[in-house]
Amino acid sequence: MSATNPTTGKPIKQVHLAAHFPGVNNTTVWSDPASGSQIDFDSFEHFAKTAERGRFDYLFLAEGLRLREHRGHIHDLDVVGRPNTLAILAAVAAITEHIGLVGTLSSTFNEPYELARQLQTLDVLSGGRAGWNVVTTSDAFTGANFRRGGFLDYADRYLRSSEFIATARELWDSWADGAVVADKAAGRFLADDALGLVDHHGPQFDVTGYGTLPHSPQGHPVIVQAGDSSDGRDFAARDAEVIFSRHSEFEDGQAFYADVKARVEANGRDRDDLKILPAVTFVLGDTAEEAEERSRFIQHQQVSPQTAIAFLEQVWGRDLTAYDPEGPLPDVEPDLSGASVTRGRVRHDRDVAATARQWRELAEAENLSIRELVIRVSGRHSFVGTPQHVAEEINRYVQGDASDGFVVVGHLSPTGLDEFADRVIPELQERGVFRTEYPEGATLRELLGVKPPVAQAADLVTSSS
């Protein structure tokens, strides 16, 4: 029987943690003398082994299908380029034993049969440790890299994504449990009725065939999703097992948690079968004062003068290089034509005029320069303090239903996770809310505590061969 929280009377929840390899954005400080490569396999090996030493649930890789551009040039203030996600995860599977392996892959510019096969291969070879962060891609800039050309309308992204997952699951389920008998005496490799033909004809896909592999120990790869719109939340409540959330403030997190968990239950699922893990950054110190000072230093590394101007240009939609980043906000108004000077990155707000107005008010009220404003609105570190304080805050969020855990994002490659694994994890373990060892042979699904999905055959036609 699980222990009970004396304050709430609820069972004490276990914290779930994922480790985010530093990405191609200004959170990653590539200019720091301690920073290493984001491409060399040694970096991925160090990161993966640190995360596994810290008993994390899974490591997480982002993905980019086109190099970002800013004002017509490759954006190189941040890290540029990264290897293919599946290739990295396959290599990491060979040098780890327990940790889950989750990669970001687009449902817009892939096809179900090929991607389902690739993910199941990773899942089988890793012993049931694979996960898929399903993303949708709506912009023509990325679409220009693919034969599809162009892009999907915003409203169609989740329709395609939902059908993509359903089709992939049918392919994963086309082999029955116990399909392989390998009876050498009888000369028979498969059991009777071992395979079912997938014959899918839907609005997005026409797929006829069989999956090429039997089930992994966890059945299916775990589905992760990061959408935040109402459609995105519904999609996650129906199809996902983890949400990679941006709601990292306590009260905001509680509201998001309550909303999504209600949607999960409305879909006939157990609320615990979808875990909510916001992305968070951290800065540690031996004292609160030291941590705050380190945080300020790292913020100024992450937001260089050039980065501050480029960040503001994304909202203003115009060239602002004539302005001093240590001076006041531009005296010109944003370009409201809808054109973006940045391609391959998400524009910060759909209502540009409202965002600019709010930022002007904030800068005037606090006497902030351009760089100080950008740090203020984009560079806040989620958890800053001693290891004891950070562990206590993480536990407060989880026990307070503001999250089920976190995706931890370091600021250095590949050593950004080291301090967290060495100093915060023991504090969580001491509080009895985080594992001290991996369960022997546990799959990613078992580490997360999410049940296998029910086969979704409502819109698919499947017949036995």
Short mmCIF file of C-alpha atoms in Angstrom, two decimals:
data_model
loop_
_atom_site.label_atom_id
_atom_site.label_comp_id
_atom_site.label_asym_id
_atom_site.label_seq_id
_atom_site.Cartn_x
_atom_site.Cartn_y
_atom_site.Cartn_z
CA MET A 1 0.00 0.00 0.00
CA SER A 2 1.42 3.41 -0.96
CA ALA A 3 2.25 6.05 1.65
CA THR A 4 -0.17 8.94 2.16
CA ASN A 5 0.59 12.65 2.06
CA PRO A 6 -0.33 13.91 5.58
CA THR A 7 -1.34 17.33 4.20
CA THR A 8 -3.62 16.24 1.34
CA GLY A 9 -4.57 12.73 2.43
CA LYS A 10 -3.75 11.50 -1.09
CA PRO A 11 -1.23 8.76 -1.89
CA ILE A 12 2.32 10.08 -2.30
CA LYS A 13 3.12 10.15 -6.01
CA GLN A 14 6.42 9.10 -7.52
CA VAL A 15 8.25 11.71 -9.59
CA HIS A 16 8.89 10.95 -13.27
CA LEU A 17 11.87 12.58 -15.00
CA ALA A 18 13.05 12.81 -18.59
CA ALA A 19 16.42 14.16 -19.72
CA HIS A 20 16.39 16.55 -22.71
CA PHE A 21 19.58 16.58 -24.78
CA PRO A 22 20.55 20.26 -25.25
CA GLY A 23 18.92 21.51 -28.43
CA VAL A 24 19.44 24.06 -31.17
CA ASN A 25 18.18 27.13 -29.35
CA ASN A 26 19.64 29.75 -27.06
CA THR A 27 19.02 27.66 -23.93
CA THR A 28 22.14 25.76 -25.01
CA VAL A 29 25.26 27.85 -24.32
CA TRP A 30 27.62 26.57 -27.02
CA SER A 31 30.05 29.44 -26.40
CA ASP A 32 30.85 28.37 -22.82
CA PRO A 33 34.40 26.95 -22.47
CA ALA A 34 32.89 23.82 -20.88
CA SER A 35 30.55 23.19 -23.82
CA GLY A 36 31.17 20.21 -26.10
CA SER A 37 29.88 18.98 -29.44
CA GLN A 38 26.21 18.46 -30.20
CA ILE A 39 27.16 16.04 -33.00
CA ASP A 40 29.95 13.76 -31.72
CA PHE A 41 28.66 10.45 -30.39
CA ASP A 42 30.82 10.89 -27.28
CA SER A 43 28.42 13.70 -26.27
CA PHE A 44 25.35 11.52 -26.65
CA GLU A 45 27.08 8.69 -24.79
CA HIS A 46 28.03 10.93 -21.86
CA PHE A 47 24.54 12.41 -21.68
CA ALA A 48 22.78 9.02 -21.89
CA LYS A 49 24.98 7.41 -19.26
CA THR A 50 24.50 10.39 -16.93
CA ALA A 51 20.72 10.16 -17.32
CA GLU A 52 20.78 6.41 -16.71
CA ARG A 53 23.04 6.85 -13.68
CA GLY A 54 20.40 9.29 -12.42
CA ARG A 55 17.67 6.65 -12.94
CA PHE A 56 15.70 8.93 -15.31
CA ASP A 57 12.64 7.46 -17.02
CA TYR A 58 13.84 8.39 -20.49
CA LEU A 59 16.15 10.60 -22.51
CA PHE A 60 14.58 12.88 -25.07
CA LEU A 61 15.81 14.16 -28.43
CA ALA A 62 14.23 17.04 -30.33
CA GLU A 63 14.25 17.11 -34.13
CA GLY A 64 14.57 19.75 -36.83
CA LEU A 65 13.75 19.06 -40.46
CA ARG A 66 15.28 22.24 -41.85
CA LEU A 67 17.98 24.64 -40.67
CA ARG A 68 16.51 27.82 -39.24
CA GLU A 69 16.92 31.09 -41.08
CA HIS A 70 16.80 34.68 -39.88
CA ARG A 71 16.55 37.64 -42.24
CA GLY A 72 17.46 35.42 -45.18
CA HIS A 73 20.53 33.79 -43.62
CA ILE A 74 21.19 30.63 -41.61
CA HIS A 75 20.57 31.50 -37.96
CA ASP A 76 23.92 30.71 -36.34
CA LEU A 77 23.73 32.56 -33.04
CA ASP A 78 22.57 29.21 -31.66
CA VAL A 79 23.86 25.70 -32.40
CA VAL A 80 23.32 24.72 -36.05
CA GLY A 81 22.62 21.15 -37.15
CA ARG A 82 22.08 17.80 -35.47
CA PRO A 83 22.14 14.14 -36.52
CA ASN A 84 19.11 12.03 -37.36
CA THR A 85 17.08 11.15 -34.27
CA LEU A 86 16.51 7.45 -34.94
CA ALA A 87 20.18 6.84 -35.76
CA ILE A 88 21.23 8.41 -32.44
CA LEU A 89 18.67 6.44 -30.42
CA ALA A 90 19.66 3.16 -32.04
CA ALA A 91 23.30 3.81 -31.13
CA VAL A 92 22.38 4.87 -27.58
CA ALA A 93 20.28 1.70 -27.15
CA ALA A 94 23.48 -0.31 -27.53
CA ILE A 95 25.35 1.48 -24.72
CA THR A 96 22.48 1.67 -22.18
CA GLU A 97 20.37 -0.98 -20.43
CA HIS A 98 17.39 0.61 -18.72
CA ILE A 99 16.60 4.17 -19.77
CA GLY A 100 13.81 4.92 -22.24
CA LEU A 101 14.66 6.32 -25.68
CA VAL A 102 12.26 8.98 -26.99
CA GLY A 103 12.69 10.83 -30.26
CA THR A 104 10.76 13.62 -31.98
CA LEU A 105 9.42 12.66 -35.41
CA SER A 106 6.90 14.49 -37.59
CA SER A 107 3.58 12.91 -38.55
CA THR A 108 3.27 15.46 -41.35
CA PHE A 109 6.33 14.59 -43.40
CA ASN A 110 6.61 10.85 -42.71
CA GLU A 111 4.45 7.89 -43.74
CA PRO A 112 2.90 5.39 -41.28
CA TYR A 113 4.28 2.13 -42.65
CA GLU A 114 7.91 3.23 -42.79
CA LEU A 115 7.97 5.12 -39.50
CA ALA A 116 6.00 2.42 -37.64
CA ARG A 117 8.58 -0.13 -38.81
CA GLN A 118 11.52 2.05 -37.76
CA LEU A 119 10.06 2.72 -34.31
CA GLN A 120 9.14 -0.90 -33.73
CA THR A 121 12.65 -1.95 -34.74
CA LEU A 122 14.07 0.39 -32.08
CA ASP A 123 11.52 -0.90 -29.57
CA VAL A 124 12.33 -4.56 -30.20
CA LEU A 125 16.11 -4.10 -30.27
CA SER A 126 16.07 -2.03 -27.04
CA GLY A 127 13.87 -4.49 -25.15
CA GLY A 128 10.80 -2.23 -25.03
CA ARG A 129 12.38 1.16 -24.33
CA ALA A 130 11.27 3.22 -27.34
CA GLY A 131 9.00 6.27 -27.40
CA TRP A 132 7.80 8.62 -30.13
CA ASN A 133 7.26 12.34 -29.56
CA VAL A 134 4.65 12.98 -32.24
CA VAL A 135 4.84 16.47 -33.74
CA THR A 136 2.88 18.10 -36.51
CA THR A 137 4.48 20.52 -38.96
CA SER A 138 2.35 23.15 -40.65
CA ASP A 139 4.73 25.56 -42.38
CA ALA A 140 5.60 25.67 -46.06
CA PHE A 141 9.21 26.52 -45.23
CA THR A 142 9.75 23.02 -43.82
CA GLY A 143 7.50 21.46 -46.45
CA ALA A 144 9.79 22.70 -49.22
CA ASN A 145 12.25 19.97 -48.18
CA PHE A 146 9.78 17.20 -49.05
CA ARG A 147 8.10 15.82 -52.13
CA ARG A 148 4.76 16.75 -50.58
CA GLY A 149 5.73 20.39 -51.06
CA GLY A 150 3.79 23.05 -49.23
CA PHE A 151 2.14 22.04 -45.98
CA LEU A 152 -1.06 21.01 -44.24
CA ASP A 153 -3.61 23.55 -43.10
CA TYR A 154 -3.51 24.09 -39.34
CA ALA A 155 -6.86 22.35 -38.82
CA ASP A 156 -5.71 19.25 -40.70
CA ARG A 157 -2.52 18.60 -38.73
CA TYR A 158 -4.14 16.67 -35.87
CA LEU A 159 -6.50 14.82 -38.20
CA ARG A 160 -3.50 13.43 -40.06
CA SER A 161 -1.59 12.81 -36.83
CA SER A 162 -4.42 10.90 -35.17
CA GLU A 163 -4.94 8.69 -38.23
CA PHE A 164 -1.16 8.21 -38.48
CA ILE A 165 -0.97 6.87 -34.91
CA ALA A 166 -4.03 4.66 -35.35
CA THR A 167 -2.53 3.19 -38.53
CA ALA A 168 0.86 2.65 -36.87
CA ARG A 169 -0.82 0.87 -33.96
CA GLU A 170 -2.68 -1.42 -36.34
CA LEU A 171 0.63 -2.33 -37.96
CA TRP A 172 2.20 -2.93 -34.55
CA ASP A 173 -0.77 -5.14 -33.62
CA SER A 174 -0.82 -7.12 -36.86
CA TRP A 175 1.31 -9.79 -35.16
CA ALA A 176 -0.59 -11.72 -32.50
CA ASP A 177 0.96 -12.39 -29.09
CA GLY A 178 2.97 -15.61 -29.35
CA ALA A 179 3.13 -15.33 -33.14
CA VAL A 180 6.63 -16.79 -33.30
CA VAL A 181 6.79 -20.47 -32.33
CA ALA A 182 10.04 -21.38 -34.15
CA ASP A 183 9.23 -25.10 -33.99
CA LYS A 184 12.36 -26.66 -35.47
CA ALA A 185 11.04 -30.19 -35.34
CA ALA A 186 7.87 -29.31 -37.24
CA GLY A 187 9.64 -26.82 -39.50
CA ARG A 188 7.12 -24.13 -38.60
CA PHE A 189 8.19 -20.61 -37.64
CA LEU A 190 4.81 -18.90 -37.07
CA ALA A 191 1.72 -19.95 -35.14
CA ASP A 192 -1.59 -20.40 -36.94
CA ASP A 193 -3.33 -17.06 -37.54
CA ALA A 194 -0.19 -15.32 -36.33
CA LEU A 195 -0.57 -12.32 -38.61
CA GLY A 196 -3.55 -10.15 -39.48
CA LEU A 197 -3.65 -8.12 -42.67
CA VAL A 198 -3.94 -4.36 -42.19
CA ASP A 199 -6.16 -2.98 -44.94
CA HIS A 200 -6.60 0.68 -44.09
CA HIS A 201 -8.32 3.23 -46.31
CA GLY A 202 -8.87 6.58 -44.65
CA PRO A 203 -8.90 10.30 -45.43
CA GLN A 204 -5.10 10.55 -45.07
CA PHE A 205 -3.67 7.10 -45.75
CA ASP A 206 -4.17 3.94 -47.78
CA VAL A 207 -2.09 1.14 -46.28
CA THR A 208 -2.38 -2.56 -47.07
CA GLY A 209 0.10 -5.03 -45.64
CA TYR A 210 1.55 -6.61 -42.52
CA GLY A 211 3.85 -5.28 -39.87
CA THR A 212 7.31 -6.81 -40.17
CA LEU A 213 8.08 -7.50 -36.50
CA PRO A 214 6.45 -9.16 -33.49
CA HIS A 215 5.57 -7.18 -30.40
CA SER A 216 8.32 -5.78 -28.19
CA PRO A 217 8.10 -6.48 -24.43
CA GLN A 218 6.04 -3.28 -24.00
CA GLY A 219 3.72 -3.94 -26.96
CA HIS A 220 3.90 -0.51 -28.58
CA PRO A 221 6.34 2.41 -28.39
CA VAL A 222 5.16 5.03 -25.88
CA ILE A 223 3.47 8.04 -27.52
CA VAL A 224 4.55 11.52 -26.38
CA GLN A 225 2.87 14.73 -27.56
CA ALA A 226 3.51 18.43 -27.04
CA GLY A 227 0.49 20.32 -28.42
CA ASP A 228 -1.19 22.91 -26.21
CA SER A 229 -4.25 24.06 -28.17
CA SER A 230 -7.66 22.59 -27.40
CA ASP A 231 -7.22 20.24 -30.37
CA GLY A 232 -3.75 19.31 -29.11
CA ARG A 233 -5.07 18.54 -25.64
CA ASP A 234 -7.87 16.40 -27.05
CA PHE A 235 -5.37 14.59 -29.25
CA ALA A 236 -3.13 13.85 -26.25
CA ALA A 237 -6.06 12.77 -24.06
CA ARG A 238 -7.11 10.27 -26.73
CA ASP A 239 -3.82 9.07 -28.21
CA ALA A 240 -0.80 9.94 -26.04
CA GLU A 241 0.81 8.55 -22.90
CA VAL A 242 3.00 11.57 -22.07
CA ILE A 243 2.48 15.29 -22.64
CA PHE A 244 5.65 17.37 -23.02
CA SER A 245 4.11 20.53 -21.56
CA ARG A 246 5.21 24.17 -21.43
CA HIS A 247 3.18 24.89 -18.26
CA SER A 248 6.01 25.13 -15.75
CA GLU A 249 4.49 27.68 -13.33
CA PHE A 250 2.73 26.07 -10.35
CA GLU A 251 -0.81 27.48 -10.66
CA ASP A 252 -0.72 27.42 -14.47
CA GLY A 253 0.48 23.82 -14.26
CA GLN A 254 -2.36 22.87 -11.92
CA ALA A 255 -4.95 24.33 -14.30
CA PHE A 256 -3.44 22.53 -17.29
CA TYR A 257 -3.15 19.27 -15.31
CA ALA A 258 -6.80 19.36 -14.21
CA ASP A 259 -8.03 20.19 -17.73
CA VAL A 260 -6.07 17.46 -19.50
CA LYS A 261 -6.71 14.76 -16.90
CA ALA A 262 -10.46 15.45 -17.20
CA ARG A 263 -10.19 15.02 -20.96
CA VAL A 264 -8.35 11.72 -20.43
CA GLU A 265 -11.17 10.39 -18.26
CA ALA A 266 -13.76 11.65 -20.77
CA ASN A 267 -12.05 9.38 -23.31
CA GLY A 268 -12.60 6.36 -21.05
CA ARG A 269 -8.98 6.13 -19.94
CA ASP A 270 -7.40 6.01 -16.50
CA ARG A 271 -6.07 9.49 -15.67
CA ASP A 272 -2.73 7.98 -14.63
CA ASP A 273 -2.21 6.54 -18.12
CA LEU A 274 -1.25 10.00 -19.41
CA LYS A 275 1.72 11.60 -17.64
CA ILE A 276 2.20 15.37 -17.81
CA LEU A 277 5.86 16.45 -17.85
CA PRO A 278 6.61 20.17 -18.33
CA ALA A 279 10.02 21.24 -19.62
CA VAL A 280 12.13 22.92 -16.93
CA THR A 281 15.57 24.44 -16.56
CA PHE A 282 17.58 24.59 -13.33
CA VAL A 283 20.53 26.34 -11.71
CA LEU A 284 22.11 25.01 -8.51
CA GLY A 285 24.26 26.62 -5.85
CA ASP A 286 25.52 25.80 -2.36
CA THR A 287 23.39 28.72 -1.16
CA ALA A 288 20.34 30.48 -2.55
CA GLU A 289 22.45 33.57 -3.21
CA GLU A 290 25.08 31.63 -5.15
CA ALA A 291 22.37 29.96 -7.26
CA GLU A 292 20.77 33.32 -8.07
CA GLU A 293 24.13 34.76 -9.10
CA ARG A 294 24.87 31.75 -11.32
CA SER A 295 21.41 32.07 -12.85
CA ARG A 296 22.02 35.72 -13.79
CA PHE A 297 25.38 34.81 -15.34
CA ILE A 298 23.89 31.95 -17.39
CA GLN A 299 20.98 34.14 -18.52
CA HIS A 300 23.47 36.64 -19.98
CA GLN A 301 25.28 33.77 -21.72
CA GLN A 302 22.00 32.54 -23.18
CA VAL A 303 20.86 35.99 -24.30
CA SER A 304 23.81 37.68 -25.95
CA PRO A 305 23.35 41.23 -27.33
CA GLN A 306 22.90 39.79 -30.84
CA THR A 307 20.43 37.17 -29.59
CA ALA A 308 18.38 39.86 -27.86
CA ILE A 309 18.02 41.82 -31.10
CA ALA A 310 17.20 38.69 -33.13
CA PHE A 311 14.59 37.67 -30.56
CA LEU A 312 12.90 41.08 -30.74
CA GLU A 313 13.01 41.01 -34.55
CA GLN A 314 10.89 37.85 -34.52
CA VAL A 315 8.05 39.86 -32.96
CA TRP A 316 8.70 43.22 -34.60
CA GLY A 317 9.02 41.56 -38.03
CA ARG A 318 11.67 44.03 -39.17
CA ASP A 319 15.42 44.72 -39.08
CA LEU A 320 16.36 46.16 -35.66
CA THR A 321 20.15 45.93 -35.90
CA ALA A 322 20.45 49.73 -35.68
CA TYR A 323 19.17 49.61 -32.09
CA ASP A 324 21.40 49.20 -29.03
CA PRO A 325 20.55 45.97 -27.18
CA GLU A 326 21.54 47.70 -23.94
CA GLY A 327 19.22 50.61 -24.76
CA PRO A 328 15.44 51.11 -24.76
CA LEU A 329 12.94 49.27 -26.95
CA PRO A 330 12.62 50.43 -30.58
CA ASP A 331 10.63 53.58 -31.24
CA VAL A 332 9.08 51.97 -34.33
CA GLU A 333 6.04 49.72 -34.19
CA PRO A 334 6.00 46.07 -35.32
CA ASP A 335 5.26 45.20 -38.92
CA LEU A 336 1.72 43.81 -38.76
CA SER A 337 1.69 42.48 -42.33
CA GLY A 338 2.15 38.93 -41.06
CA ALA A 339 5.52 38.43 -42.73
CA SER A 340 8.16 36.84 -40.54
CA VAL A 341 11.88 37.58 -40.61
CA THR A 342 12.51 34.18 -39.03
CA ARG A 343 11.76 30.85 -40.67
CA GLY A 344 11.94 27.47 -39.00
CA ARG A 345 11.13 28.85 -35.55
CA VAL A 346 7.79 29.45 -33.88
CA ARG A 347 6.76 33.10 -33.79
CA HIS A 348 6.37 34.10 -30.18
CA ASP A 349 2.81 35.35 -30.31
CA ARG A 350 0.03 35.39 -32.86
CA ASP A 351 -1.14 38.81 -31.62
CA VAL A 352 2.01 40.79 -32.36
CA ALA A 353 0.54 44.19 -31.51
CA ALA A 354 -0.64 43.00 -28.08
CA THR A 355 2.73 41.35 -27.34
CA ALA A 356 4.66 44.51 -28.28
CA ARG A 357 2.32 46.62 -26.14
CA GLN A 358 2.77 44.32 -23.12
CA TRP A 359 6.55 44.33 -23.53
CA ARG A 360 6.66 48.13 -23.78
CA GLU A 361 4.63 48.41 -20.58
CA LEU A 362 6.91 45.93 -18.80
CA ALA A 363 10.09 47.64 -20.01
CA GLU A 364 8.81 51.06 -18.95
CA ALA A 365 7.61 49.85 -15.55
CA GLU A 366 10.92 48.13 -14.72
CA ASN A 367 13.26 50.36 -16.75
CA LEU A 368 14.48 47.40 -18.85
CA SER A 369 16.78 47.54 -21.84
CA ILE A 370 16.10 45.36 -24.90
CA ARG A 371 18.45 42.67 -23.60
CA GLU A 372 17.06 42.84 -20.07
CA LEU A 373 13.52 42.55 -21.42
CA VAL A 374 14.38 39.50 -23.53
CA ILE A 375 16.01 37.86 -20.52
CA ARG A 376 12.92 38.70 -18.48
CA VAL A 377 10.41 37.21 -20.94
CA SER A 378 12.42 34.27 -22.28
CA GLY A 379 15.33 33.49 -19.99
CA ARG A 380 13.72 32.65 -16.64
CA HIS A 381 15.15 29.50 -15.09
CA SER A 382 12.46 27.25 -13.66
CA PHE A 383 14.21 26.05 -10.50
CA VAL A 384 17.00 28.07 -8.90
CA GLY A 385 18.47 27.25 -5.51
CA THR A 386 20.24 24.63 -3.46
CA PRO A 387 19.77 20.96 -4.42
CA GLN A 388 17.51 20.56 -1.39
CA HIS A 389 15.32 23.49 -2.47
CA VAL A 390 15.07 22.31 -6.09
CA ALA A 391 14.14 18.77 -5.01
CA GLU A 392 11.50 20.14 -2.64
CA GLU A 393 10.02 22.31 -5.41
CA ILE A 394 9.90 19.39 -7.83
CA ASN A 395 8.11 17.30 -5.22
CA ARG A 396 5.71 20.16 -4.41
CA TYR A 397 4.62 20.36 -8.05
CA VAL A 398 4.09 16.61 -8.33
CA GLN A 399 2.24 16.16 -5.04
CA GLY A 400 0.21 19.32 -5.79
CA ASP A 401 -1.00 17.99 -9.16
CA ALA A 402 0.81 20.64 -11.16
CA SER A 403 2.69 17.89 -13.03
CA ASP A 404 3.65 14.21 -12.87
CA GLY A 405 7.32 15.14 -13.16
CA PHE A 406 9.51 17.10 -15.53
CA VAL A 407 11.60 17.08 -18.68
CA VAL A 408 14.90 18.45 -17.39
CA VAL A 409 16.81 20.73 -19.79
CA GLY A 410 20.45 21.54 -19.10
CA HIS A 411 22.31 24.49 -20.62
CA LEU A 412 25.53 22.72 -21.62
CA SER A 413 26.23 19.86 -24.00
CA PRO A 414 26.91 17.17 -22.91
CA THR A 415 27.52 17.86 -19.19
CA GLY A 416 24.47 19.98 -18.41
CA LEU A 417 22.72 17.12 -16.61
CA ASP A 418 25.65 16.04 -14.44
CA GLU A 419 24.97 18.35 -11.51
CA PHE A 420 21.29 17.45 -11.43
CA ALA A 421 22.03 13.72 -11.42
CA ASP A 422 24.69 14.07 -8.72
CA ARG A 423 22.98 16.55 -6.40
CA VAL A 424 19.20 16.72 -6.94
CA ILE A 425 18.40 13.05 -7.62
CA PRO A 426 19.76 11.91 -4.20
CA GLU A 427 17.53 14.51 -2.53
CA LEU A 428 14.45 13.17 -4.31
CA GLN A 429 15.44 9.62 -3.40
CA GLU A 430 15.88 10.61 0.24
CA ARG A 431 12.30 11.94 0.20
CA GLY A 432 11.09 8.57 -1.07
CA VAL A 433 9.59 9.98 -4.28
CA PHE A 434 12.10 8.74 -6.87
CA ARG A 435 13.48 5.30 -7.65
CA THR A 436 16.88 4.27 -6.29
CA GLU A 437 17.24 1.46 -8.83
CA TYR A 438 15.55 0.50 -12.08
CA PRO A 439 13.22 -2.51 -11.79
CA GLU A 440 14.90 -5.45 -13.48
CA GLY A 441 13.94 -5.66 -17.15
CA ALA A 442 11.40 -2.83 -16.93
CA THR A 443 10.11 -1.36 -20.18
CA LEU A 444 9.60 2.37 -20.68
CA ARG A 445 5.87 1.87 -20.28
CA GLU A 446 6.49 0.18 -16.92
CA LEU A 447 8.85 2.94 -15.77
CA LEU A 448 6.17 5.53 -16.54
CA GLY A 449 3.34 3.44 -15.10
CA VAL A 450 1.11 3.68 -18.19
CA LYS A 451 -0.94 0.76 -19.45
CA PRO A 452 -0.71 -0.41 -23.07
CA PRO A 453 -3.24 1.31 -25.34
CA VAL A 454 -6.39 -0.49 -26.36
CA ALA A 455 -6.23 -1.52 -30.02
CA GLN A 456 -7.93 1.22 -32.04
CA ALA A 457 -9.64 -0.50 -34.94
CA ALA A 458 -12.76 1.63 -35.28
CA ASP A 459 -11.72 3.28 -38.53
CA LEU A 460 -9.55 0.44 -39.86
CA VAL A 461 -10.42 -2.75 -41.68
CA THR A 462 -8.32 -5.72 -40.58
CA SER A 463 -8.67 -9.29 -41.82
CA SER A 464 -6.73 -12.40 -41.02
CA SER A 465 -4.48 -13.92 -43.63
#
